Amino acid sequence: MSKQIFQPNAEFAKNANIGSMDEYNKLMNKSKDNYEGFWGEYAKEKLDWIKPFDSVLDESNAPFVKWFDGGKLNVSAQCIDRHLDTRKNKAAIIFEGDRGDVQTITYLDLYKNVNKFSNLLKEDFGVKKGDRVVIYMPMIPEAAYAMLACARIGAIHSIVFGGFSSEALKDRIEDAEAKVVITADGAYRKTKPYMLKPVVDAAITEGSPVEKVLVVERNNEEVTWVAGRDYSYNELIKNKSTHCRYEEMDSEDPLFLLYTSGSTGKPKGVQHNSAGYILWAQMTMEWVFDVKENDTYWCTADVGWITGHTYIVYGPLAMGATTVMFEGVITYPDAGRPWAMVENHRINQFYTAPTAIRVLHKMGEDTPKKYDLSSLKVLGTVGEPIDPPAWKWYYEEVGSSKCAIVDTYWQTETGGHIVSPLPGATPIKPACATLPLPGIMAEILDPETGEKVTEGESGYMCITKPWPSQIRGVWGDEERYVKSYFGDVTKDGKAVYFTGDGANYDEDGYITITGRTDDVINVSGHRMGTAEVEAALKKESEVAEVAVVGKPHELKGEGIFAYVVLKHGLDDSRFEDDVAMMKNLNGIIKKEIGAIAVCDDIVFIPGLPKTRSGKIMRRILRAIAKGEKITQDISTLEDPSVVATIEKMVNG
Ligand code: WT7
C-alpha cells in the first residue's frame, strides 16, 4: 500500500542543518564506511573535553561496550558552563506553571542555581561521586537543577515519575540503594495543589537505604517533617555558594538510571553513561529538531520519562537552546492551552505524544485556528505509533501543512532518537518513522536467520552496531542486560541489539514500527509490563490467576485488559458484585504501581486458556480482547472449551 508523501518545506530546507537527502545519504555513507571516524569526529567537535579520549569504541567485551574511553568531561559543564561566554543572558529554561506563572531562567541563573544545589548535596547531605539519588519531582525548574547538580558532582540520579505510587517508588529506591531522595511538597494540577511528599514518606520504611530527603516547597501545603531526615530546599539553598567545581568524569562514568518495564514483574534500571549519551542527545537536537540559536523549543513530556531527560533537559541544554518546561496539563483549562503557549512563547519546535494529539484533536478540531501558530517550524511525535487521522490533523491544522512532522522512534534504552525523519531532508509519509539516523545501524531483521527482511515482510527492529547513547547495563543485573537485549537475534554470528519492536519496510525502504513483540504494552505512550500489572493484581488474596493483555484504545493507543480467575468465584462477601471487585482490584493497582496502570477492562472468567504444559495462550486472550473471532486451532489446549466461554463473556 502506497502512502501519500510530503516533501520537506523548501524554504525551511535552505537553512536546515541537514537540508537534503543527498546530505543525509552522505552522512549515512560516511558513518557506514568509517564508523569510528564518524563518531570520533563528532565527539571532538561537539563536546568540551577536560581530557581527550584515547579510543572511539571498544567492543572487546561486547555487549559491554566503551565509547570514548580515556576521555574526561562533565555533563553539567556541557550543559551550562561552556555556554556562559556566549549565552549567559540567553534563556535556558522558560518555565510555565500550571496557573500560568512564567519564569525565565538564563544560562547564568541556571549556572548559579545548579552550583548552589550541588553544594547543598555535597555539604549538607554528603553526596559523593557514584552515590544514587532518587528524584521524585513535579515539572518545576528545580527538577532540572537537581538532575544537573547530580551530574555536576558525579552522583547518579534516578528519576521516578511523579505518577508512580509509594510502592513503586520504594522498589526503585531499594533497587538503586539510593541514600537521598529529592522531592517537593507537591505542585499544582488544574490550579489545585497536589501532594508528593506523603508518597515519599510511605516509600521510606524500616531498613530503607534513604538517609536524607530534600523537599522543595512549591505549593506550601502542610507536610510531615521527619527530624534528622527531611530538610527544606528553600531553607538550605539560601547560603550556598554559587560556585561548585565540577567533578572530572570518565566518559563511561554512569550519568543516570531510569527504571522501565520489561517482560518480568520487576522494572529494569536502565543505565546511561556520560559522554556517549550527551553527544547523541545534542546531535539529535540539532539534526531532528533543527533547533537554531534564537529558537524556542517545547517538549511536553515529563522529566520522569526518557523523553524528558534527553529532550527537555540534557539535549536542549547541551546545545545551548531555550527549552520550555510546563508544570500543567495540556488540556487545562481547555484544549487551547498548548496553542496559547505556542503563541505566547513564539515556540518553534513542538514535541508531544500521539495520545496528546488524539485528545487535543478530539476536544478541539478547530481550536488551533484560533491561535497564531506561525512560529512553528517542526512538529514532533514520540512514544507510540501515530495513527494517520491524528497525523493528518497535526500536519494540517497545527502545522498549516508547512511544518515537517518528525515521527521519532526510540526508547529508554537507546537514549536518543534512532529512526526519524530529518525535517529539512526526508520526504515524510503519515505515521511512518522513515529512516535510521546517520550513524545508527538500525535494520529490520528476520529473527530466525538474522537476514534483513524484504519489502512488506515483518521482522524485528534491531541495531546491529553499538551506538554512543546505548544502554550500558541493567543496574545490578548484568545477566538481565545481556538476556533482555542481546538474546533474540544473531546476525553473522554476532548477537545484535533487539528493541523488542516489530517493524517493516515499504517500497522506499522506509521503516514503519508496528509495535512490541513482547508482553509490554504501550498505554498513552507509557511503557507498561503486563507482568507488572499481573503481579499487582495477584496481591489480592481472592485472585487465583490472572493474565493481562493490551487492547486497542481510541485515545490511549492501548488500554489494559485483565482476565481474572477468582478463587471463590464472585461470592466473596466483601464484594457485592463484580463492579465492587473491579474497584478493589484497580485500587490495588493504584497502590502498587500508580493510576497510570489502572485497567480499562477486568473480566472474571472461570479459567485461563493454557497449553497442556501450562503456558497461558496470550495470543488468544489478545484476540478476544480485540473482539476478534477465534479461528485458530485450539485443540492442543488443556481445556479448549474455556475459549468459547471467555469469548461469550467478553464479546457476547
Ligand atoms: C517504546 C519505548 C521513546 C521515548 C518514549 C517512550 C514505542 C516509541 C515510537 C514511534 C512507534 C514508538 C516502541 C518503543 N515507540 N516511539 N515513533 N513509533 N512506536 O520510551 O517508555 O522506553 O518506550 O515506545 O514500542 O519500544 P519507552
XYZ file of C-alpha atoms and ligand atoms in Angstrom:
679
model
C 0.000 0.000 0.000
C 1.496 3.266 -1.081
C 1.123 6.206 1.264
C 0.922 9.879 0.474
C 4.323 11.539 0.526
C 5.137 15.096 1.607
C 8.318 16.843 0.523
C 10.185 18.996 3.054
C 9.321 22.680 3.045
C 11.818 24.153 0.554
C 12.194 27.465 2.394
C 12.913 25.619 5.615
C 15.323 23.196 3.933
C 17.545 26.076 2.753
C 18.726 26.763 6.296
C 18.281 23.318 7.783
C 21.220 21.595 9.451
C 20.690 18.661 7.114
C 18.972 20.163 4.089
C 18.607 17.398 1.511
C 18.533 13.652 1.010
C 21.942 13.989 -0.635
C 23.335 15.336 2.598
C 21.581 12.629 4.557
C 22.997 9.932 2.298
C 26.480 11.405 2.512
C 26.386 11.346 6.289
C 24.894 7.872 6.381
C 27.505 6.522 3.985
C 30.279 8.216 5.873
C 29.159 6.515 9.061
C 28.951 3.167 7.278
C 32.373 3.493 5.646
C 34.228 4.674 8.701
C 32.108 4.154 11.772
C 34.678 5.130 14.356
C 35.947 8.046 12.294
C 32.429 9.399 12.014
C 31.710 9.214 15.727
C 35.183 10.290 16.784
C 34.947 13.471 14.726
C 31.580 14.432 16.163
C 32.716 13.677 19.690
C 35.674 16.034 19.227
C 33.592 18.731 17.580
C 30.525 18.696 19.815
C 31.876 18.027 23.298
C 34.237 20.002 25.516
C 36.788 17.544 26.807
C 38.729 18.059 30.001
C 40.994 15.293 28.712
C 40.679 13.911 25.168
C 39.656 10.280 24.675
C 42.124 7.581 23.618
C 39.800 5.346 21.633
C 36.418 5.783 19.996
C 34.767 2.409 20.507
C 35.920 -0.584 22.473
C 33.849 -3.636 21.628
C 36.227 -6.221 23.037
C 33.826 -7.115 25.827
C 30.564 -6.767 23.838
C 27.731 -6.289 24.624
C 29.505 -4.329 27.352
C 30.993 -1.552 25.264
C 33.022 1.568 25.930
C 32.772 4.787 23.983
C 35.422 7.491 24.056
C 37.484 5.631 26.622
C 40.146 7.622 28.419
C 38.283 10.887 27.929
C 37.175 13.102 30.775
C 34.311 15.568 30.807
C 31.364 16.685 32.912
C 27.829 16.608 31.574
C 26.651 19.522 33.724
C 29.513 21.618 32.347
C 28.488 20.558 28.817
C 25.010 21.819 29.524
C 25.893 25.016 31.357
C 29.439 26.255 31.871
C 30.532 26.189 28.263
C 27.636 28.443 27.258
C 28.489 31.197 29.714
C 30.816 33.082 27.362
C 28.296 33.433 24.579
C 24.880 32.803 26.092
C 24.911 33.829 29.732
C 21.875 36.082 29.328
C 20.013 33.744 26.998
C 17.001 31.883 28.366
C 17.993 28.321 29.158
C 14.627 27.312 30.612
C 11.288 29.043 30.206
C 9.030 27.655 32.849
C 5.267 27.963 32.628
C 3.421 26.931 35.758
C 0.055 25.242 35.844
C -1.582 28.513 36.860
C 0.096 30.471 34.090
C 3.009 31.826 36.121
C 6.090 32.212 33.904
C 9.716 32.196 34.957
C 12.680 32.712 32.642
C 15.936 31.149 33.766
C 19.010 32.339 31.890
C 22.133 30.239 31.461
C 23.765 32.348 34.165
C 20.816 31.769 36.503
C 20.979 28.079 35.712
C 24.692 28.055 36.471
C 24.121 29.639 39.866
C 21.146 27.509 40.813
C 22.839 24.260 39.827
C 26.060 25.173 41.610
C 24.183 26.018 44.780
C 22.245 22.776 44.521
C 25.480 20.826 44.044
C 26.978 22.446 47.113
C 23.887 21.613 49.123
C 24.051 17.946 48.149
C 27.753 17.774 48.944
C 27.921 19.856 52.093
C 24.631 19.117 53.814
C 23.956 15.581 52.616
C 27.460 14.255 51.976
C 26.582 13.085 48.456
C 29.650 11.787 46.618
C 30.546 10.595 43.159
C 28.766 7.330 42.379
C 26.037 7.752 45.025
C 22.487 7.205 43.806
C 19.963 9.992 44.271
C 16.288 9.399 43.582
C 14.395 12.379 42.196
C 10.618 12.278 42.668
C 9.551 15.682 41.460
C 6.862 17.648 39.706
C 7.648 19.515 36.487
C 9.332 22.516 38.049
C 12.765 24.034 37.293
C 14.199 22.542 40.478
C 13.804 19.099 38.884
C 16.243 20.141 36.163
C 18.564 21.753 38.713
C 18.550 18.523 40.700
C 19.496 16.446 37.640
C 22.294 18.785 36.635
C 23.538 19.102 40.223
C 23.868 15.326 40.439
C 25.686 15.273 37.108
C 27.983 18.027 38.341
C 29.152 16.164 41.416
C 29.113 12.744 39.759
C 26.111 11.368 41.622
C 23.852 9.038 39.631
C 20.276 10.255 39.506
C 17.297 8.001 39.174
C 14.106 9.891 38.440
C 10.850 8.226 39.330
C 7.820 9.625 37.509
C 5.575 11.538 39.928
C 2.592 9.374 38.965
C 4.131 6.251 40.471
C 2.816 5.058 43.823
C 4.774 4.735 47.054
C 5.239 1.001 46.472
C 6.706 1.576 43.027
C 8.903 4.359 44.396
C 10.050 2.143 47.263
C 11.070 -0.671 44.879
C 13.112 1.721 42.755
C 14.755 3.373 45.767
C 15.728 -0.004 47.150
C 16.949 -1.482 43.881
C 19.226 1.506 43.331
C 20.169 1.708 47.033
C 19.628 5.452 46.947
C 20.701 7.353 50.024
C 18.988 10.603 49.123
C 15.550 11.425 47.752
C 14.810 14.837 46.260
C 11.129 15.676 46.161
C 8.684 18.550 46.559
C 5.794 19.066 48.903
C 3.767 18.811 45.722
C 2.802 21.095 42.864
C -0.306 22.304 41.038
C -2.585 20.461 38.661
C -5.596 22.201 37.160
C -4.908 25.060 39.625
C -5.295 22.775 42.643
C -2.376 21.721 44.818
C -1.487 18.040 44.786
C 0.993 16.248 47.029
C 4.141 14.188 46.527
C 5.883 14.271 49.901
C 3.407 11.875 51.592
C 4.185 9.319 48.871
C 7.880 9.601 49.681
C 7.123 9.217 53.389
C 5.267 5.987 52.698
C 8.081 4.700 50.479
C 10.722 5.039 53.197
C 10.146 2.265 55.683
C 12.267 0.353 58.158
C 15.557 -0.684 56.600
C 15.353 1.824 53.726
C 18.719 2.942 52.333
C 17.483 6.559 52.359
C 19.263 8.787 54.860
C 18.106 12.239 53.770
C 15.126 13.739 51.985
C 15.251 17.163 50.380
C 11.898 18.877 49.949
C 11.336 21.733 47.512
C 8.451 23.788 48.839
C 6.363 24.528 45.779
C 2.768 24.669 46.954
C 3.433 25.258 50.669
C 0.834 22.751 51.726
C 1.242 21.157 55.130
C 3.651 18.189 55.091
C 5.131 15.986 57.784
C 8.819 16.516 58.547
C 10.906 13.715 59.967
C 13.593 15.282 62.154
C 17.131 14.494 61.038
C 15.909 13.089 57.718
C 13.844 15.731 55.957
C 15.147 19.168 55.006
C 13.688 22.158 53.226
C 15.480 23.036 49.988
C 14.203 26.592 50.255
C 15.994 26.965 53.589
C 19.219 25.092 52.877
C 19.823 26.691 49.494
C 19.910 30.220 50.909
C 23.538 30.400 51.975
C 25.126 28.221 49.366
C 27.973 29.405 47.190
C 27.206 29.909 43.501
C 30.393 28.163 42.585
C 30.987 24.446 42.727
C 33.846 22.923 40.779
C 32.509 20.070 38.695
C 33.786 16.548 39.061
C 36.003 15.279 36.243
C 34.108 12.268 34.986
C 35.256 9.430 32.769
C 33.385 9.039 29.505
C 31.887 5.824 30.823
C 31.024 7.000 34.333
C 27.288 6.480 34.896
C 25.103 9.572 34.451
C 21.716 8.222 35.431
C 19.447 5.254 35.923
C 15.902 5.201 34.664
C 13.616 2.331 35.529
C 11.485 0.951 32.750
C 9.193 -2.009 32.260
C 10.275 -5.274 30.791
C 8.757 -8.696 30.465
C 9.054 -9.638 34.123
C 7.273 -8.133 37.119
C 10.387 -6.223 38.175
C 11.297 -2.984 36.344
C 14.809 -2.650 34.952
C 17.195 0.120 35.973
C 18.423 1.235 32.567
C 21.881 2.756 32.937
C 23.187 5.570 30.756
C 26.728 6.859 30.938
C 28.233 10.261 30.365
C 29.958 11.047 27.054
C 28.079 8.929 24.524
C 24.702 9.868 25.936
C 25.252 13.609 25.954
C 26.814 13.544 22.484
C 23.799 11.929 20.855
C 21.343 13.999 22.911
C 22.919 17.132 21.467
C 23.342 15.860 17.910
C 19.741 14.736 17.597
C 18.525 18.099 18.897
C 20.434 19.740 16.073
C 19.501 17.237 13.389
C 15.988 16.112 14.178
C 14.514 19.285 15.647
C 16.825 21.584 13.734
C 16.916 23.993 16.652
C 18.586 27.303 15.799
C 20.206 29.845 18.109
C 17.139 32.018 18.604
C 14.547 29.277 18.624
C 12.277 28.332 21.489
C 11.689 24.632 21.777
C 8.991 22.849 23.772
C 8.715 19.189 24.625
C 5.593 18.347 26.634
C 6.938 15.171 28.237
C 7.575 14.722 31.942
C 11.141 14.571 33.268
C 10.158 11.223 34.768
C 10.471 9.580 31.334
C 13.434 9.299 28.996
C 11.900 11.902 26.674
C 12.059 14.416 29.497
C 15.666 13.506 30.264
C 17.013 13.720 26.731
C 14.703 16.244 25.124
C 13.693 18.656 27.877
C 16.903 18.832 29.860
C 20.099 17.268 28.510
C 19.767 17.647 24.723
C 18.484 21.237 24.584
C 20.883 22.492 27.248
C 23.885 20.685 25.768
C 23.348 22.594 22.527
C 22.638 25.882 24.308
C 18.972 26.062 23.312
C 15.957 27.534 25.086
C 13.774 24.749 26.448
C 10.232 25.227 27.727
C 9.134 23.344 30.796
C 5.447 23.080 31.640
C 4.015 22.107 35.008
C 0.386 21.782 33.978
C -1.984 19.624 31.992
C -2.125 20.409 28.275
C -5.909 20.170 28.133
C -6.449 22.587 31.003
C -8.227 24.997 31.198
C -9.158 23.840 27.691
C -7.721 22.292 24.543
C -6.316 25.682 23.557
C -3.656 25.656 26.282
C -0.761 24.308 24.192
C -1.602 26.584 21.275
C -1.833 29.584 23.578
C 1.609 28.646 24.862
C 2.972 28.314 21.326
C 1.606 31.778 20.564
C 2.801 33.400 23.794
C 6.310 31.988 23.779
C 6.639 32.009 19.962
C 7.536 28.327 20.064
C 9.401 26.988 17.024
C 9.558 23.267 17.706
C 6.795 21.392 19.461
C 7.258 17.771 20.560
C 4.499 15.640 22.061
C 2.935 12.170 22.167
C 0.302 10.782 19.774
C -2.063 10.335 22.734
C -1.937 14.059 23.404
C -2.538 14.795 19.734
C -5.568 12.494 19.652
C -7.040 14.072 22.775
C -6.412 17.640 21.582
C -7.882 16.758 18.191
C -10.977 15.259 19.737
C -11.510 18.144 22.137
C -10.788 20.921 19.691
C -10.735 20.081 15.992
C -10.707 23.786 15.060
C -9.006 25.153 18.159
C -5.520 25.606 16.628
C -7.025 28.061 14.101
C -7.834 30.459 16.906
C -4.160 30.984 17.712
C -1.166 32.392 15.918
C 0.924 29.295 15.355
C 3.070 30.847 12.637
C 6.269 30.484 14.692
C 6.124 26.686 14.406
C 8.678 25.039 12.148
C 8.984 21.449 13.317
C 6.405 19.209 14.975
C 7.447 16.015 16.665
C 5.791 12.875 17.968
C 7.138 10.133 20.180
C 6.248 7.134 22.256
C 3.910 5.055 20.116
C 2.827 4.665 16.540
C 0.722 7.631 15.469
C -2.420 6.843 13.500
C -2.949 8.546 10.135
C -6.005 10.670 11.178
C -4.119 12.161 14.133
C -1.071 12.685 11.917
C -3.167 14.479 9.293
C -4.756 16.820 11.819
C -1.378 17.605 13.355
C 0.111 18.276 9.924
C -2.720 20.355 8.510
C -4.320 22.121 11.456
C -1.386 22.598 13.789
C 1.387 22.841 11.220
C -0.635 24.542 8.445
C 0.805 21.954 6.027
C 4.179 23.685 6.157
C 5.887 22.078 9.145
C 7.648 18.767 8.961
C 6.402 16.130 11.332
C 9.239 14.150 12.822
C 7.876 10.797 13.965
C 10.766 9.907 16.240
C 11.219 6.259 17.055
C 13.410 5.346 20.026
C 13.208 4.021 23.575
C 14.566 4.431 27.090
C 17.428 2.122 26.198
C 18.508 3.965 23.059
C 18.990 7.241 24.938
C 18.005 9.288 21.890
C 16.314 9.051 18.505
C 17.112 6.061 16.333
C 14.762 6.212 13.360
C 13.274 9.570 12.390
C 12.725 11.922 9.505
C 15.044 14.920 9.243
C 12.807 17.968 8.832
C 14.764 19.602 6.018
C 15.635 16.450 4.142
C 13.319 13.485 4.448
C 10.131 13.295 2.391
C 7.630 12.179 5.010
C 4.700 9.792 4.987
C 1.904 9.859 7.537
C 2.534 7.645 10.532
C 5.948 6.462 9.406
C 9.225 6.845 11.285
C 11.021 6.701 7.880
C 14.804 6.114 8.018
C 17.589 5.409 10.510
C 19.559 8.485 11.513
C 23.133 8.777 10.239
C 25.431 6.761 12.478
C 22.697 4.396 13.594
C 22.826 0.929 12.039
C 19.155 0.140 12.534
C 17.846 -2.765 10.483
C 14.757 -4.902 10.435
C 15.929 -8.483 10.716
C 14.348 -11.877 10.414
C 14.633 -13.299 13.942
C 15.285 -16.801 12.597
C 18.010 -16.091 10.060
C 19.346 -12.694 11.107
C 18.927 -11.547 7.490
C 17.468 -8.161 6.633
C 13.810 -8.632 5.717
C 12.496 -7.640 2.329
C 9.807 -5.108 1.492
C 6.459 -5.874 3.050
C 7.785 -8.599 5.339
C 7.662 -8.079 9.097
C 10.696 -8.504 11.247
C 12.441 -7.391 14.392
C 13.713 -3.831 14.756
C 17.402 -4.268 15.596
C 20.531 -2.172 15.862
C 23.497 -4.080 14.546
C 26.349 -1.943 15.868
C 26.779 -0.335 19.291
C 25.981 3.386 19.279
C 27.175 6.069 21.711
C 23.925 6.618 23.628
C 23.010 2.976 24.043
C 22.077 1.460 27.393
C 25.206 0.358 29.256
C 23.601 -2.062 31.647
C 20.668 -3.004 33.831
C 21.523 -1.785 37.312
C 22.776 -4.659 39.434
C 21.922 -7.319 36.859
C 24.473 -7.973 34.113
C 22.741 -11.127 33.019
C 19.414 -9.406 32.540
C 21.089 -6.791 30.342
C 22.558 -9.448 28.084
C 19.443 -11.603 28.003
C 16.907 -8.816 27.538
C 18.612 -7.093 24.640
C 21.115 -9.426 23.037
C 19.408 -12.781 23.386
C 16.959 -12.905 20.498
C 18.651 -12.047 17.226
C 22.022 -13.102 15.848
C 23.438 -11.633 12.673
C 26.601 -13.022 11.086
C 27.266 -14.955 14.260
C 27.061 -11.854 16.434
C 24.302 -11.088 18.954
C 22.697 -7.792 17.961
C 20.593 -5.362 19.967
C 16.883 -6.074 19.658
C 14.485 -3.280 20.595
C 11.504 -5.512 21.326
C 9.552 -3.885 18.475
C 8.277 -5.323 15.233
C 8.634 -3.306 12.030
C 8.543 -3.456 8.248
C 9.999 -1.728 5.195
C 7.864 -0.195 2.483
C 8.756 0.170 -1.207
C 11.052 3.115 -0.420
C 12.852 1.303 2.355
C 11.001 3.392 4.925
C 10.534 1.848 8.345
C 7.118 1.552 9.966
C 7.105 0.427 13.579
C 4.248 -1.977 14.210
C 4.542 -2.324 17.991
C 6.016 -4.548 20.660
C 6.616 -8.222 20.064
C 6.855 -8.978 23.773
C 4.491 -8.688 26.712
C 4.995 -4.978 27.029
C 2.089 -2.688 26.236
C 2.051 0.979 25.445
C -0.563 2.996 27.295
C -0.647 6.664 26.309
C 2.991 6.397 25.268
C 3.938 4.871 28.631
C 5.530 1.515 28.678
C 3.805 -0.967 30.910
C 4.807 -4.548 31.566
C 1.810 -6.873 31.646
C 3.747 -8.946 34.195
C 3.963 -5.919 36.495
C 0.209 -5.377 36.372
C -0.347 -9.101 36.912
C 1.976 -9.085 39.927
C -0.031 -6.196 41.402
C -3.365 -7.961 40.835
C -2.046 -11.105 42.481
C -1.674 -9.149 45.721
C -5.429 -9.595 46.167
C -5.820 -12.869 48.011
C -9.055 -13.662 46.159
C -7.197 -13.728 42.828
C -6.225 -17.242 41.782
C -4.864 -16.491 38.322
C -4.584 -13.512 36.091
C -3.493 -12.611 32.567
C -3.129 -9.038 31.359
C -3.061 -8.039 27.693
C -3.242 -4.831 25.677
C -6.325 -3.820 23.747
C -6.520 -1.046 21.140
C -7.885 2.145 22.708
C -9.169 5.157 20.813
C -7.227 7.761 22.776
C -4.590 5.918 24.748
C -3.299 3.779 21.889
C -3.554 0.711 24.056
C -5.684 0.069 27.090
C -5.079 -2.537 29.781
C -7.336 -5.592 29.715
C -7.188 -8.063 32.613
C -8.590 -11.589 32.715
C -9.013 -12.654 36.304
C -9.839 -16.032 37.787
C -11.121 -15.660 41.338
C -10.650 -18.312 43.984
C -14.255 -18.385 45.105
C -15.985 -17.010 42.073
C -17.771 -13.798 42.927
C -19.298 -14.999 46.145
C -16.780 -13.310 48.438
C -18.876 -11.440 50.981
C -16.552 -8.423 50.921
C -17.764 -7.603 47.445
C -21.351 -7.019 46.408
C -20.695 -7.682 42.736
C -18.021 -7.689 40.088
C -18.067 -3.878 39.884
C -17.057 -3.753 43.538
C -14.350 -6.326 42.903
C -13.102 -4.360 39.885
C -12.856 -1.217 42.002
C -10.964 -3.143 44.614
C -8.509 -4.532 42.062
C -7.884 -1.164 40.444
C -7.366 0.246 43.930
C -4.614 -2.317 44.452
C -3.013 -1.337 41.137
C -3.051 2.326 42.161
C -1.325 1.404 45.380
C 1.223 -0.962 43.854
C 2.054 0.930 40.644
C 0.049 4.119 40.220
C -3.020 5.402 38.408
C -1.274 5.055 35.028
C -1.628 1.267 35.257
C -5.345 1.114 36.088
C -7.170 -1.483 33.942
C -9.732 -0.342 31.405
C -11.379 -3.747 31.446
C -11.396 -6.506 34.007
C -13.333 -9.675 33.270
C -13.826 -12.506 35.685
C -13.515 -15.832 33.920
C -13.668 -19.438 35.082
C -10.210 -20.380 33.801
C -7.376 -19.234 31.527
C -6.669 -20.866 28.166
C -3.489 -22.872 28.692
C -1.463 -25.407 26.805
C -1.062 -28.837 28.380
C 2.315 -27.724 29.674
C 0.595 -24.850 31.486
C 1.587 -21.938 29.257
C -1.059 -19.203 29.069
C -2.137 -18.593 25.466
C -1.961 -14.819 25.450
C -2.423 -14.655 21.717
C -5.951 -15.961 22.175
C -6.636 -13.561 25.017
C -5.381 -10.622 22.967
C -7.597 -11.605 20.065
C -10.678 -11.931 22.273
C -9.972 -8.561 23.919
C -9.860 -7.017 20.452
C -13.227 -8.559 19.658
C -11.794 -10.949 17.067
C -13.270 -14.370 16.363
C -11.004 -17.238 17.324
C -10.347 -19.292 14.233
C -7.012 -20.866 15.083
C -6.589 -24.441 16.222
C -7.175 -24.659 19.945
C -7.309 -28.435 20.218
C -3.912 -28.524 21.940
C -5.273 -26.566 24.894
C -5.735 -28.252 28.204
C -9.404 -27.274 28.162
C -10.450 -25.940 24.741
C -13.994 -25.210 25.917
C -12.781 -22.347 28.058
C -12.124 -20.300 24.910
C -15.761 -20.293 23.857
C -16.807 -19.384 27.390
C -14.437 -16.423 27.521
C -15.423 -15.297 24.017
C -19.046 -15.303 25.048
C -18.356 -13.384 28.253
C -16.298 -10.711 26.524
C -17.892 -10.361 23.127
C -21.377 -11.722 23.737
C 8.718 2.077 23.134
C 9.708 2.744 24.033
C 10.895 6.910 23.163
C 10.607 7.700 24.337
C 9.267 7.480 24.946
C 8.923 6.064 25.238
C 7.381 2.735 21.345
C 8.432 4.953 20.790
C 7.700 5.313 18.795
C 7.330 5.753 17.488
C 6.154 3.763 17.211
C 7.215 4.068 19.218
C 8.156 1.492 20.977
C 9.359 1.534 21.887
N 7.690 3.879 20.480
N 8.440 5.821 19.789
N 7.722 6.933 16.999
N 6.562 4.940 16.735
N 6.444 3.297 18.433
O 10.032 5.361 25.726
O 8.945 4.009 27.517
O 11.175 3.351 26.549
O 9.066 3.122 25.222
O 7.760 3.026 22.683
O 7.375 0.366 21.250
O 9.964 0.293 22.107
P 9.827 3.936 26.324
